[in-house]
Every structure is written in structure tokens, then in C-alpha cells.
Amino acid sequence: MAKLVPVDIFDLIIFGGTGDLAMRKLLPALYHRDRDNQIMAGSRIIAVGRSDLTRDGYIDMVEKALRGNLAQGEFDGEHWKTFSSRIEYARADLVSPDEWTPLCDLLSGKDDRIRVAYLATAPTLFGTIARGMQQNGLITGNSRIVLEKPLGRDFLSASDINNAVGECFSENQIYRIDHYLGKETVQNLLALRFANSLFEPLWRRGAVDHVQITVAEDLGVGGRIEFYDRIGALRDMVQNHLLQLVCLTAMEAPASLHHDAVRDEKIKVLRALRPINAETVRANSVRGQYTSGAIRQSTVPGYLDELGNQDSRCETFVALKVEIDNWRWSNVPFYLRTGKRLQGKHSEIVIQFQDIPHSIFAEQEYNVNPNRLTIRLQPDEGVKLSVMAKEPGPGGFELRPVALDLSFEETFGIRYPDAYERLLMEVLRGNPALFMRRDEVEAAWNWIDGIIDGWENTNQKVEPYIAGSWGPSASSLLLDRDGRAWYPNA
Ligand code: BG6
């Protein structure tokens, strides 16, 4: 069992404290950490919002959210009394300089404790809030600032935000969140690769045929459709989550787990991504948008009907063929796909090894499937190695693919904590390893900008796909052209 060490006394200020992220993710995560005794008496969670609420009114709102968002049996009335005593609320419209007083009053005299400002607001407010904190003397030596994604919508806007926040906070005080880095199985990728010697000799061209990364969701865009319509799946999912998975899969072994050692290796991968541009975008990318269909037997509307605008070309699905131009991965394509309203919630990394060089079973006309290592990120986190075996029994010699299948939940038998639980504790401890450095975010945008320009310049079509499917048929063709197919098969 991992050891739970309490974090020092802190003030965690949540800007956007009444918003969806705070209610659905941050407060439930803090509640769990508090229940496991990681939060010491005296620590405070200070929510800042524009709503005209009293402290009691805000606490009622949090109670409703926890009752709704925690799993059954997790809300404990006794513990709620302790947790709610740590919550404060400050009303402020942060754009007005004279509205900072309630927050300043709450923080006054507490300069020596850890102070974390969590910006769960629109990114357009990041610079304003950082400046507001500076002008009001709220940035102490012990202060950190957490920036939620999306960090801009392209390289330039991301640099503007980084510059604005960087004028007030130093780089080592800035924590840029990609919640995928807090997921247990994503961290397990580091354990799998670097705590086992078995895979390393095979983790390269010559042994690996190709890699597939799928992050599929069955949910649609929901209540944030207007915001999403300006972003699309490439910016929402690929620029951050999928590229981080590419980095962790493809990077060289860092010299240590020191935050800069890991991030230095990740950025080398980002810089080695072969640019996709107007000449290559059609052959290497697919954009899709869901139409009405059925998810688990329930009919769901198409994206355009949900949006109420039949003209949107926003992609809710992306598939890419990505090449990494370095010695380890030369000519080993990474195929990525992500989308909303796909057949199920299903995220995995598949390492497909090469075919055997010569089959001694050819006369028997047996198909010998290549070995496959599947790292399941969610749900049913685990690792599966597909191998060929002889079917038991006398008589003929039959071959069959079978799996060495490890389910983490069955093996460890514990609740899998939400990514935000770990990430919040890491910020409070001052460990930036699971957060993105400025150069990483900018390198990722730089590469994504090429695809966006390519789409715009070539007017690349958004292909419809039926909700509940595995995406547009063009996504299967992307692999089919190379003699390959997605797992699970579309
Ligand atoms: C968020 C995206 O970053 O990740 C959402 O903005 C997406 O659109 C979500 O639904 C997926 O996260 P998870 O943890 O459910 O895989």
C-alpha cells in the first residue's frame, strides 16, 4: 500500500470556485485526500467566484455537489463536518481591481504558509488573475499557481498567456495541468518501461511494427458545446493528453525521476515529431463529426443538432498517423485517435510487434498473429500481452492467440484515485514532475498549429460518423492503406 504522507498546512485558492471543474473534480478530490488524513488541521480551501453567495450558501452548494459526484457510500456525514470547516468563500469579480478585498482579508497574516492559486477559469483570465495577485501583494515565496487547460488555442496565444503569468510568477512556481499525467495507469507506463528490463530491448524499430493510441469516449460534448465548438478534438485532446501519451511511450529513459530529467526527455520526442503540413495533412489525418446514433441502445442526437447550427465544421473525432524522426522510432508509425460519442469509454496504448520472420506453420496454413502489448488506461486498467499458443489436446496442432492479462484492480484490490487527487497533492508538496513545462506546451502547440493550418489551407473535409461507432470509415482507411487495422477493430 502506498504511504500517505500529510501535506504541510496550506491555503488553496480556487479561482472559478463555483464552476464545473471545482464541483466535479477538485472538491471531490480534496474530500478524498482529507478523508485519508492527508490534509492537516488549519489548512483552508478558499473558493473565489462571482456568485453572490455567503460562506454557508457556498458550503451547501459543495455538499450537493459531493453527494452527487462521489461514488455510492463515499459521502460520510461525520467527515463532511471536518471537511466543510476548511472551506471559505470570497465573492469577487476579479476583473475589477477593487473587488480583491475579501480575498486579501482572508489571506492577511498567512504569508508563511503554502499558498496555491488554482485557476479553474477561462484562460483569458489567467493573466488578469496573476497580475491581480501581484498587485495585491498576494504572491509570497511559498506561492504556486496552477493553470488548467486549455492553455491558449495555438502557439501564439499560449505564449501570450505564459508571458503574462511569467511576469508575476517564476517558472518553478507555475504548474500547468494535464490531468492525464495524474492517472495511475499513465504513471504505470513509467513503471512498466523503466522498472522492468524485459521490454527495453524490444521497445524500438526492428521489433515494434507500429503503436496505436486510442482515447475514446461515449459521452458527447454536453453542456460546454459552445466552448467546444471553438476548439474541437485536436486542441481539446490531442495537443495535450494524446501527445503526453506519445511522449511517455516514445521517450528515452530519463536519468532519474527528477522533474526536469523526465521533462527533458519528453520534449525531445515533441521536437522529433515529423511536421504535418498542407502537403501531408490529407494523407496523415482524419477529421470527423458525429451524427445521431445509439449509445448502449439509447438514441442520441448528432453534434449539429445539439449545437443548433448546421454549419459547424468542428471536429469531434481526430485520427492521425504520426512519425517520430529519431533513431529509436524511425519508420515506426504512431497512430492516434480520439473522439466523442464513440462505442464506449476506452483508452489504451497498443504496441504491435513485428511478424515472425518465417513461419514453420505455413504448411498447416495457420495464421500466426504478431504479439501485441496492450496498456489499458481506462476502464479496467491493466496490461495484456497477446501471444500465440498451441490449443491443448491430442491429434492436430492448432494455434490460437491467447492473452497474459493483468488487471490492476484485481491485483491491487484498491479504489483507483482520480487523477486530480494526486495532482493536487503534488502541487501542495511543490513537485512539478507531473506538470508541463513552458517549452513542452509550446512545442506541442507548434506541431498542432501545422495540422490546423493544413486543414484550413486545404479545406479538409469533416467526415460524418454515426454516434456509437468507432469513427468515420476514413479512420480505418488510414491504417488499411498501410496494411494495418485498429484494435479494437472498427
Ligand atoms: C478533458 C477534455 O481534458 O478530458 C474533455 O477537455 C474530455 O473533453 C476529458 O472529456 C476526458 O478525460 P477523462 O479523464 O475522462 O479521460
Short mmCIF file of C-alpha atoms and ligand atoms in Angstrom, two decimals:
data_model
loop_
_atom_site.label_atom_id
_atom_site.label_comp_id
_atom_site.label_asym_id
_atom_site.label_seq_id
_atom_site.Cartn_x
_atom_site.Cartn_y
_atom_site.Cartn_z
CA MET A 1 0.00 0.00 0.00
CA ALA A 2 1.45 3.43 -0.95
CA LYS A 3 2.30 5.50 2.15
CA LEU A 4 0.08 8.57 2.61
CA VAL A 5 2.08 11.47 3.99
CA PRO A 6 0.15 14.58 5.13
CA VAL A 7 0.97 17.81 3.31
CA ASP A 8 2.01 20.92 5.23
CA ILE A 9 -0.67 23.44 6.18
CA PHE A 10 -1.84 25.34 3.11
CA ASP A 11 -4.28 27.84 1.67
CA LEU A 12 -5.61 26.60 -1.66
CA ILE A 13 -7.45 29.34 -3.53
CA ILE A 14 -9.75 28.04 -6.26
CA PHE A 15 -10.48 30.79 -8.77
CA GLY A 16 -13.65 29.64 -10.56
CA GLY A 17 -14.75 28.05 -7.28
CA THR A 18 -18.42 27.67 -8.28
CA GLY A 19 -17.59 26.20 -11.70
CA ASP A 20 -17.97 22.72 -13.08
CA LEU A 21 -14.33 21.67 -12.59
CA ALA A 22 -14.32 22.72 -8.95
CA MET A 23 -17.56 20.91 -8.21
CA ARG A 24 -16.97 17.77 -10.26
CA LYS A 25 -13.24 17.21 -9.78
CA LEU A 26 -11.33 19.48 -7.39
CA LEU A 27 -13.58 19.40 -4.32
CA PRO A 28 -14.29 15.63 -4.53
CA ALA A 29 -10.52 15.07 -4.90
CA LEU A 30 -9.75 17.22 -1.84
CA TYR A 31 -12.51 15.48 0.11
CA HIS A 32 -10.89 12.09 -0.57
CA ARG A 33 -7.42 13.30 0.40
CA ASP A 34 -8.86 14.81 3.57
CA ARG A 35 -10.65 11.57 4.42
CA ASP A 36 -7.32 9.77 4.09
CA ASN A 37 -5.83 12.27 6.59
CA GLN A 38 -3.51 13.96 4.12
CA ILE A 39 -4.84 17.43 4.93
CA MET A 40 -3.75 18.89 8.25
CA ALA A 41 -5.99 20.87 10.60
CA GLY A 42 -5.76 24.58 9.80
CA SER A 43 -5.49 24.15 6.02
CA ARG A 44 -8.06 26.10 4.03
CA ILE A 45 -9.79 25.79 0.68
CA ILE A 46 -10.76 29.30 -0.38
CA ALA A 47 -13.20 29.39 -3.28
CA VAL A 48 -13.42 32.59 -5.27
CA GLY A 49 -16.43 33.16 -7.52
CA ARG A 50 -18.65 35.85 -8.96
CA SER A 51 -21.86 34.40 -7.46
CA ASP A 52 -23.34 36.37 -4.63
CA LEU A 53 -23.09 33.63 -2.01
CA THR A 54 -22.42 33.59 1.70
CA ARG A 55 -19.94 31.07 3.09
CA ASP A 56 -22.87 28.89 4.24
CA GLY A 57 -24.52 29.17 0.83
CA TYR A 58 -21.31 28.01 -0.84
CA ILE A 59 -20.87 25.13 1.60
CA ASP A 60 -24.43 23.96 0.78
CA MET A 61 -23.52 24.03 -2.88
CA VAL A 62 -20.40 21.90 -2.24
CA GLU A 63 -22.38 19.40 -0.16
CA LYS A 64 -24.84 18.89 -3.02
CA ALA A 65 -22.00 18.50 -5.49
CA LEU A 66 -20.19 15.94 -3.32
CA ARG A 67 -23.34 13.93 -2.72
CA GLY A 68 -23.90 13.91 -6.48
CA ASN A 69 -20.34 13.29 -7.63
CA LEU A 70 -18.85 10.88 -5.10
CA ALA A 71 -19.39 7.17 -5.65
CA GLN A 72 -22.08 5.47 -3.62
CA GLY A 73 -21.17 5.17 0.04
CA GLU A 74 -18.26 7.62 -0.17
CA PHE A 75 -20.04 10.63 1.36
CA ASP A 76 -19.59 10.40 5.10
CA GLY A 77 -21.72 12.84 7.14
CA GLU A 78 -19.24 12.84 10.06
CA HIS A 79 -16.26 13.55 7.85
CA TRP A 80 -18.19 16.21 5.95
CA LYS A 81 -18.27 18.32 9.15
CA THR A 82 -14.45 18.34 9.26
CA PHE A 83 -14.07 18.92 5.53
CA SER A 84 -16.64 21.74 5.36
CA SER A 85 -14.92 23.53 8.25
CA ARG A 86 -11.90 24.01 5.95
CA ILE A 87 -13.92 25.80 3.23
CA GLU A 88 -14.11 29.59 2.82
CA TYR A 89 -15.78 31.65 0.10
CA ALA A 90 -14.77 35.04 -1.27
CA ARG A 91 -17.04 36.78 -3.77
CA ALA A 92 -15.14 38.73 -6.39
CA ASP A 93 -15.30 39.82 -9.98
CA LEU A 94 -11.57 39.66 -10.49
CA VAL A 95 -11.60 41.93 -13.49
CA SER A 96 -12.40 44.85 -11.14
CA PRO A 97 -9.29 45.80 -9.16
CA ASP A 98 -11.36 46.93 -6.15
CA GLU A 99 -13.05 43.54 -5.70
CA TRP A 100 -10.00 41.75 -4.35
CA THR A 101 -10.52 42.96 -0.76
CA PRO A 102 -12.47 39.92 0.63
CA LEU A 103 -9.75 37.56 -0.65
CA CYS A 104 -6.95 39.81 0.68
CA ASP A 105 -8.66 39.88 4.08
CA LEU A 106 -8.84 36.10 4.21
CA LEU A 107 -5.16 35.77 3.31
CA SER A 108 -3.88 38.54 5.53
CA GLY A 109 -1.33 37.38 8.12
CA LYS A 110 -0.96 33.95 6.46
CA ASP A 111 2.04 34.69 4.28
CA ASP A 112 4.23 31.97 5.74
CA ARG A 113 2.05 29.01 4.75
CA ILE A 114 1.92 27.29 1.37
CA ARG A 115 -0.33 29.25 -0.93
CA VAL A 116 -1.65 27.70 -4.12
CA ALA A 117 -3.78 29.62 -6.62
CA TYR A 118 -5.71 27.17 -8.80
CA LEU A 119 -7.04 28.89 -11.92
CA ALA A 120 -10.13 26.89 -12.91
CA THR A 121 -11.33 29.78 -15.07
CA ALA A 122 -11.30 30.68 -18.74
CA PRO A 123 -7.67 31.06 -19.91
CA THR A 124 -8.42 34.65 -20.93
CA LEU A 125 -8.42 35.44 -17.19
CA PHE A 126 -5.07 33.81 -16.38
CA GLY A 127 -3.01 36.96 -16.96
CA THR A 128 -5.53 39.17 -15.13
CA ILE A 129 -5.58 36.92 -12.07
CA ALA A 130 -1.78 36.57 -11.94
CA ARG A 131 -1.43 40.38 -12.17
CA GLY A 132 -4.19 40.89 -9.59
CA MET A 133 -2.34 38.62 -7.17
CA GLN A 134 0.86 40.55 -7.74
CA GLN A 135 -0.71 43.99 -7.41
CA ASN A 136 -2.43 42.96 -4.18
CA GLY A 137 0.80 41.60 -2.70
CA LEU A 138 -0.56 38.04 -2.59
CA ILE A 139 2.44 36.29 -4.15
CA THR A 140 4.74 35.00 -1.43
CA GLY A 141 7.91 32.89 -1.65
CA ASN A 142 5.69 29.88 -0.89
CA SER A 143 3.15 30.59 -3.63
CA ARG A 144 2.36 28.45 -6.67
CA ILE A 145 -0.10 28.93 -9.49
CA VAL A 146 -1.92 26.11 -11.30
CA LEU A 147 -3.12 26.68 -14.85
CA GLU A 148 -5.90 24.48 -16.20
CA LYS A 149 -6.04 23.57 -19.85
CA PRO A 150 -6.74 24.78 -22.49
CA LEU A 151 -3.62 26.88 -22.36
CA GLY A 152 -4.41 29.02 -25.37
CA ARG A 153 -5.65 27.89 -28.78
CA ASP A 154 -2.35 27.99 -30.68
CA PHE A 155 1.35 28.65 -30.14
CA LEU A 156 0.97 32.43 -30.06
CA SER A 157 -1.92 32.61 -27.61
CA ALA A 158 -0.20 30.04 -25.37
CA SER A 159 2.98 32.16 -25.38
CA ASP A 160 0.95 35.26 -24.52
CA ILE A 161 -0.54 33.51 -21.50
CA ASN A 162 2.87 32.14 -20.49
CA ASN A 163 4.38 35.63 -20.78
CA ALA A 164 1.60 37.28 -18.79
CA VAL A 165 1.76 34.73 -15.96
CA GLY A 166 5.56 34.60 -16.20
CA GLU A 167 5.78 38.34 -15.44
CA CYS A 168 4.33 37.62 -11.99
CA PHE A 169 5.42 34.07 -11.14
CA SER A 170 8.73 32.35 -11.83
CA GLU A 171 8.66 29.19 -13.99
CA ASN A 172 9.19 26.91 -10.98
CA GLN A 173 6.05 28.36 -9.37
CA ILE A 174 3.87 27.61 -12.42
CA TYR A 175 2.08 24.24 -12.63
CA ARG A 176 0.40 23.54 -15.98
CA ILE A 177 -2.09 20.72 -15.60
CA ASP A 178 -2.63 17.84 -17.95
CA HIS A 179 -4.77 15.58 -15.81
CA TYR A 180 -3.73 12.51 -17.85
CA LEU A 181 -0.33 12.73 -16.15
CA GLY A 182 -2.07 12.14 -12.81
CA LYS A 183 -3.79 8.97 -13.93
CA GLU A 184 -2.48 5.87 -12.18
CA THR A 185 -2.11 3.86 -15.36
CA VAL A 186 -0.31 6.65 -17.16
CA GLN A 187 2.24 6.66 -14.36
CA ASN A 188 2.31 2.92 -14.58
CA LEU A 189 3.66 3.32 -18.06
CA LEU A 190 6.83 4.68 -16.44
CA ALA A 191 6.91 1.68 -14.11
CA LEU A 192 6.32 -0.77 -16.94
CA ARG A 193 9.04 0.71 -19.11
CA PHE A 194 11.67 1.63 -16.56
CA ALA A 195 11.18 -0.81 -13.66
CA ASN A 196 11.34 -3.88 -15.93
CA SER A 197 14.25 -4.87 -18.14
CA LEU A 198 12.11 -7.17 -20.27
CA PHE A 199 10.65 -4.59 -22.64
CA GLU A 200 13.53 -2.20 -23.27
CA PRO A 201 15.40 -4.25 -25.93
CA LEU A 202 12.12 -4.64 -27.84
CA TRP A 203 10.89 -1.08 -27.43
CA ARG A 204 12.14 0.22 -30.79
CA ARG A 205 12.21 -0.10 -34.56
CA GLY A 206 13.24 -3.58 -35.62
CA ALA A 207 10.94 -5.16 -33.01
CA VAL A 208 7.91 -2.86 -32.96
CA ASP A 209 5.80 -2.63 -36.12
CA HIS A 210 3.66 0.30 -35.02
CA VAL A 211 1.95 1.87 -32.00
CA GLN A 212 -1.72 2.76 -31.58
CA ILE A 213 -3.09 5.20 -29.02
CA THR A 214 -6.86 5.38 -28.63
CA VAL A 215 -8.72 7.68 -26.24
CA ALA A 216 -12.38 7.06 -26.96
CA GLU A 217 -15.37 8.49 -25.12
CA ASP A 218 -19.01 7.56 -25.42
CA LEU A 219 -20.13 10.88 -23.94
CA GLY A 220 -20.99 13.77 -26.22
CA VAL A 221 -19.91 17.33 -25.68
CA GLY A 222 -22.66 18.07 -23.14
CA GLY A 223 -23.15 21.48 -21.57
CA ARG A 224 -19.93 23.04 -22.91
CA ILE A 225 -20.83 22.66 -26.57
CA GLU A 226 -20.46 26.37 -27.43
CA PHE A 227 -16.99 26.47 -25.93
CA TYR A 228 -16.08 23.14 -27.56
CA ASP A 229 -17.26 24.33 -30.95
CA ARG A 230 -14.45 26.91 -30.95
CA ILE A 231 -11.88 24.27 -30.01
CA GLY A 232 -12.54 20.78 -31.43
CA ALA A 233 -10.93 17.46 -30.60
CA LEU A 234 -7.45 18.29 -31.91
CA ARG A 235 -6.97 21.14 -29.45
CA ASP A 236 -9.07 19.60 -26.66
CA MET A 237 -7.45 16.17 -26.57
CA VAL A 238 -4.52 15.69 -28.95
CA GLN A 239 -2.47 18.81 -28.13
CA ASN A 240 -2.25 17.70 -24.53
CA HIS A 241 -3.44 14.24 -23.44
CA LEU A 242 -2.55 12.23 -26.55
CA LEU A 243 0.78 13.94 -27.11
CA GLN A 244 1.70 13.32 -23.48
CA LEU A 245 0.93 9.63 -24.01
CA VAL A 246 3.10 9.65 -27.13
CA CYS A 247 5.92 11.24 -25.13
CA LEU A 248 5.76 8.72 -22.27
CA THR A 249 5.62 5.82 -24.72
CA ALA A 250 8.39 7.05 -27.00
CA MET A 251 10.85 8.86 -24.73
CA GLU A 252 14.30 7.59 -23.76
CA ALA A 253 14.87 6.54 -20.16
CA PRO A 254 15.44 9.68 -18.06
CA ALA A 255 18.47 9.62 -15.77
CA SER A 256 16.19 9.90 -12.73
CA LEU A 257 12.63 10.75 -11.77
CA HIS A 258 13.68 14.35 -11.18
CA HIS A 259 11.06 16.58 -12.78
CA ASP A 260 13.42 18.17 -15.26
CA ALA A 261 15.02 14.84 -16.20
CA VAL A 262 11.62 13.46 -17.23
CA ARG A 263 10.51 16.65 -18.95
CA ASP A 264 13.80 16.97 -20.84
CA GLU A 265 13.21 13.54 -22.38
CA LYS A 266 9.58 14.29 -23.24
CA ILE A 267 10.45 17.47 -25.06
CA LYS A 268 12.96 15.63 -27.25
CA VAL A 269 10.07 13.49 -28.51
CA LEU A 270 7.91 16.54 -29.22
CA ARG A 271 10.73 18.10 -31.18
CA ALA A 272 11.24 14.91 -33.19
CA LEU A 273 7.61 14.72 -34.36
CA ARG A 274 7.61 14.99 -38.14
CA PRO A 275 5.66 18.15 -39.01
CA ILE A 276 2.30 17.66 -40.67
CA ASN A 277 1.51 20.50 -43.06
CA ALA A 278 -0.68 21.42 -46.03
CA GLU A 279 1.16 18.93 -48.28
CA THR A 280 0.93 15.98 -45.90
CA VAL A 281 -2.21 16.66 -43.86
CA ARG A 282 -4.68 14.77 -46.06
CA ALA A 283 -2.66 11.58 -46.08
CA ASN A 284 -1.99 11.68 -42.36
CA SER A 285 -5.12 12.98 -40.68
CA VAL A 286 -8.86 12.38 -40.48
CA ARG A 287 -11.41 14.78 -39.01
CA GLY A 288 -14.83 13.50 -38.03
CA GLN A 289 -18.09 14.75 -36.53
CA TYR A 290 -20.80 12.55 -35.00
CA THR A 291 -24.28 12.29 -36.42
CA SER A 292 -27.21 10.83 -34.49
CA GLY A 293 -26.97 7.20 -33.50
CA ALA A 294 -27.28 4.94 -30.49
CA ILE A 295 -25.07 4.55 -27.44
CA ARG A 296 -25.89 1.48 -25.36
CA GLN A 297 -29.29 1.21 -27.05
CA SER A 298 -30.27 4.84 -26.36
CA THR A 299 -30.69 7.16 -29.31
CA VAL A 300 -28.54 10.29 -29.14
CA PRO A 301 -28.69 13.39 -31.36
CA GLY A 302 -25.97 14.42 -33.76
CA TYR A 303 -23.46 17.16 -32.95
CA LEU A 304 -25.00 19.76 -35.28
CA ASP A 305 -28.47 19.27 -33.78
CA GLU A 306 -27.07 19.57 -30.26
CA LEU A 307 -25.33 22.77 -31.28
CA GLY A 308 -28.36 24.15 -33.12
CA ASN A 309 -26.17 25.22 -36.03
CA GLN A 310 -25.94 23.10 -39.17
CA ASP A 311 -22.80 24.88 -40.47
CA SER A 312 -20.23 23.96 -37.84
CA ARG A 313 -17.11 22.20 -39.11
CA CYS A 314 -15.81 21.50 -35.62
CA GLU A 315 -14.25 18.03 -35.37
CA THR A 316 -15.39 15.72 -32.57
CA PHE A 317 -13.02 12.99 -33.80
CA VAL A 318 -9.41 13.01 -34.98
CA ALA A 319 -7.17 10.24 -36.25
CA LEU A 320 -3.52 10.87 -37.09
CA LYS A 321 -0.57 8.97 -38.44
CA VAL A 322 2.47 10.34 -36.67
CA GLU A 323 6.15 9.70 -37.42
CA ILE A 324 8.90 10.31 -34.90
CA ASP A 325 12.12 11.16 -36.66
CA ASN A 326 14.77 9.70 -34.39
CA TRP A 327 16.88 6.52 -34.25
CA ARG A 328 14.55 4.59 -31.97
CA TRP A 329 11.33 5.17 -33.88
CA SER A 330 12.33 5.75 -37.50
CA ASN A 331 9.65 4.18 -39.75
CA VAL A 332 7.52 3.03 -36.79
CA PRO A 333 4.27 4.96 -37.16
CA PHE A 334 2.22 6.00 -34.14
CA TYR A 335 -1.49 6.03 -35.00
CA LEU A 336 -3.58 8.22 -32.71
CA ARG A 337 -7.35 8.55 -32.49
CA THR A 338 -9.74 10.23 -30.12
CA GLY A 339 -13.40 11.12 -30.33
CA LYS A 340 -16.68 11.80 -28.61
CA ARG A 341 -19.74 9.56 -28.94
CA LEU A 342 -17.72 6.51 -29.90
CA GLN A 343 -18.73 3.00 -29.00
CA GLY A 344 -17.51 3.14 -25.42
CA LYS A 345 -15.17 4.82 -22.95
CA HIS A 346 -11.98 3.10 -23.82
CA SER A 347 -8.40 4.32 -23.69
CA GLU A 348 -5.39 2.22 -24.46
CA ILE A 349 -1.93 2.10 -25.92
CA VAL A 350 -1.18 -0.86 -28.17
CA ILE A 351 2.40 -1.79 -29.03
CA GLN A 352 2.17 -4.06 -32.04
CA PHE A 353 5.32 -6.14 -32.52
CA GLN A 354 6.55 -7.32 -35.89
CA ASP A 355 5.50 -10.50 -37.63
CA ILE A 356 7.65 -13.58 -37.07
CA PRO A 357 10.37 -13.64 -39.77
CA HIS A 358 9.48 -17.13 -41.02
CA SER A 359 6.57 -19.40 -40.15
CA ILE A 360 7.23 -23.09 -39.59
CA PHE A 361 3.44 -23.48 -39.51
CA ALA A 362 2.93 -22.30 -43.08
CA GLU A 363 2.08 -25.77 -44.41
CA GLN A 364 -0.71 -26.08 -41.87
CA GLU A 365 -2.00 -22.72 -43.12
CA TYR A 366 -2.09 -21.29 -39.61
CA ASN A 367 -2.18 -17.57 -39.16
CA VAL A 368 0.43 -16.51 -36.65
CA ASN A 369 -0.71 -13.18 -35.22
CA PRO A 370 2.04 -10.78 -34.22
CA ASN A 371 2.49 -10.21 -30.47
CA ARG A 372 0.74 -7.23 -29.01
CA LEU A 373 1.24 -5.42 -25.71
CA THR A 374 -1.87 -3.51 -24.69
CA ILE A 375 -1.70 -0.98 -21.89
CA ARG A 376 -5.30 -0.30 -20.83
CA LEU A 377 -5.61 3.17 -19.35
CA GLN A 378 -9.34 3.12 -18.63
CA PRO A 379 -11.57 1.40 -17.78
CA ASP A 380 -10.32 -1.88 -16.28
CA GLU A 381 -6.75 -0.60 -16.02
CA GLY A 382 -4.15 -3.23 -16.77
CA VAL A 383 -1.64 -4.73 -19.15
CA LYS A 384 -2.26 -7.51 -21.63
CA LEU A 385 0.30 -9.39 -23.71
CA SER A 386 -1.14 -11.33 -26.65
CA VAL A 387 0.87 -14.41 -27.59
CA MET A 388 0.26 -17.43 -29.79
CA ALA A 389 -0.21 -20.80 -28.08
CA LYS A 390 -0.97 -24.34 -29.06
CA GLU A 391 -4.50 -25.39 -28.31
CA PRO A 392 -4.36 -28.25 -25.82
CA GLY A 393 -5.32 -31.75 -26.91
CA PRO A 394 -4.01 -34.73 -28.82
CA GLY A 395 -4.35 -35.02 -32.56
CA GLY A 396 -3.72 -32.00 -34.77
CA PHE A 397 -1.63 -28.97 -33.92
CA GLU A 398 -3.90 -25.95 -33.64
CA LEU A 399 -2.60 -22.43 -32.90
CA ARG A 400 -4.63 -19.83 -31.08
CA PRO A 401 -3.90 -16.28 -29.84
CA VAL A 402 -4.20 -16.07 -26.04
CA ALA A 403 -3.54 -13.29 -23.56
CA LEU A 404 -1.43 -12.88 -20.46
CA ASP A 405 -3.82 -10.46 -18.84
CA LEU A 406 -3.09 -8.42 -15.71
CA SER A 407 -5.90 -6.37 -14.22
CA PHE A 408 -4.55 -3.81 -11.76
CA GLU A 409 -7.79 -3.63 -9.83
CA GLU A 410 -7.85 -7.38 -9.23
CA THR A 411 -4.14 -7.41 -8.37
CA PHE A 412 -4.05 -4.44 -6.04
CA GLY A 413 -7.70 -4.51 -4.93
CA ILE A 414 -7.97 -0.81 -4.09
CA ARG A 415 -10.01 2.16 -5.30
CA TYR A 416 -8.24 3.93 -8.16
CA PRO A 417 -7.87 7.56 -7.06
CA ASP A 418 -8.89 10.25 -9.51
CA ALA A 419 -6.00 11.97 -11.28
CA TYR A 420 -6.78 15.27 -9.54
CA GLU A 421 -6.18 13.73 -6.10
CA ARG A 422 -2.55 13.06 -6.93
CA LEU A 423 -2.03 16.27 -8.88
CA LEU A 424 -3.36 18.49 -6.09
CA MET A 425 -1.11 16.80 -3.54
CA GLU A 426 1.90 17.16 -5.85
CA VAL A 427 1.30 20.92 -6.22
CA LEU A 428 0.93 21.32 -2.48
CA ARG A 429 4.19 19.42 -1.99
CA GLY A 430 5.92 21.53 -4.64
CA ASN A 431 6.73 18.68 -7.02
CA PRO A 432 6.28 19.75 -10.66
CA ALA A 433 7.20 16.39 -12.29
CA LEU A 434 3.62 15.66 -13.35
CA PHE A 435 3.05 19.11 -14.82
CA MET A 436 4.04 20.58 -18.14
CA ARG A 437 6.93 22.95 -18.55
CA ARG A 438 6.52 26.01 -20.74
CA ASP A 439 8.73 24.65 -23.54
CA GLU A 440 6.72 21.40 -23.63
CA VAL A 441 3.38 23.17 -24.04
CA GLU A 442 4.79 25.44 -26.71
CA ALA A 443 6.47 22.61 -28.64
CA ALA A 444 3.16 20.72 -28.63
CA TRP A 445 1.29 23.78 -29.95
CA ASN A 446 3.92 24.36 -32.59
CA TRP A 447 3.29 20.88 -34.02
CA ILE A 448 -0.51 21.14 -33.69
CA ASP A 449 -0.51 24.55 -35.45
CA GLY A 450 0.89 22.82 -38.57
CA ILE A 451 -2.11 20.47 -38.69
CA ILE A 452 -4.60 23.26 -38.12
CA ASP A 453 -3.00 25.38 -40.88
CA GLY A 454 -3.00 22.32 -43.13
CA TRP A 455 -6.72 21.72 -42.52
CA GLU A 456 -7.53 25.35 -43.16
CA ASN A 457 -5.39 25.68 -46.28
CA THR A 458 -6.69 22.50 -47.88
CA ASN A 459 -10.24 22.92 -46.59
CA GLN A 460 -10.07 19.36 -45.32
CA LYS A 461 -13.46 17.69 -45.05
CA VAL A 462 -15.03 16.80 -41.71
CA GLU A 463 -16.27 13.23 -42.21
CA PRO A 464 -19.55 12.26 -40.54
CA TYR A 465 -19.69 9.18 -38.31
CA ILE A 466 -22.61 7.56 -36.58
CA ALA A 467 -22.71 8.01 -32.80
CA GLY A 468 -21.88 4.65 -31.23
CA SER A 469 -19.44 3.63 -33.98
CA TRP A 470 -15.62 3.75 -33.94
CA GLY A 471 -15.46 6.93 -36.03
CA PRO A 472 -15.53 7.63 -39.76
CA SER A 473 -14.52 4.95 -42.24
CA ALA A 474 -11.63 7.19 -43.31
CA SER A 475 -10.07 6.41 -39.93
CA SER A 476 -9.97 2.68 -40.77
CA LEU A 477 -8.60 3.51 -44.21
CA LEU A 478 -5.74 5.46 -42.65
CA LEU A 479 -4.39 2.14 -41.31
CA ASP A 480 -5.77 -0.07 -44.04
CA ARG A 481 -3.59 1.75 -46.57
CA ASP A 482 -0.58 0.59 -44.55
CA GLY A 483 -1.92 -2.98 -44.25
CA ARG A 484 -2.91 -2.46 -40.60
CA ALA A 485 -6.10 -2.19 -38.54
CA TRP A 486 -7.23 -0.57 -35.30
CA TYR A 487 -7.72 -2.57 -32.09
CA PRO A 488 -10.49 -2.93 -31.23
CA ASN A 489 -11.41 -3.20 -34.84
CA ALA A 490 -13.60 -0.54 -36.36
C1 BG6 B 1 -10.65 16.88 -20.85
C2 BG6 B 1 -11.35 17.28 -22.13
O1 BG6 B 1 -9.38 17.44 -20.80
O2 BG6 B 1 -10.54 15.46 -20.82
C3 BG6 B 1 -12.73 16.63 -22.21
O3 BG6 B 1 -11.49 18.69 -22.16
C4 BG6 B 1 -12.61 15.13 -22.03
O4 BG6 B 1 -13.37 16.94 -23.45
C5 BG6 B 1 -11.80 14.79 -20.79
O5 BG6 B 1 -13.93 14.61 -21.91
C6 BG6 B 1 -11.51 13.30 -20.74
O6 BG6 B 1 -10.91 12.99 -19.51
P1 BG6 B 1 -11.03 11.54 -18.88
O7 BG6 B 1 -10.23 11.63 -17.63
O8 BG6 B 1 -12.50 11.30 -18.63
O9 BG6 B 1 -10.47 10.59 -19.87
#
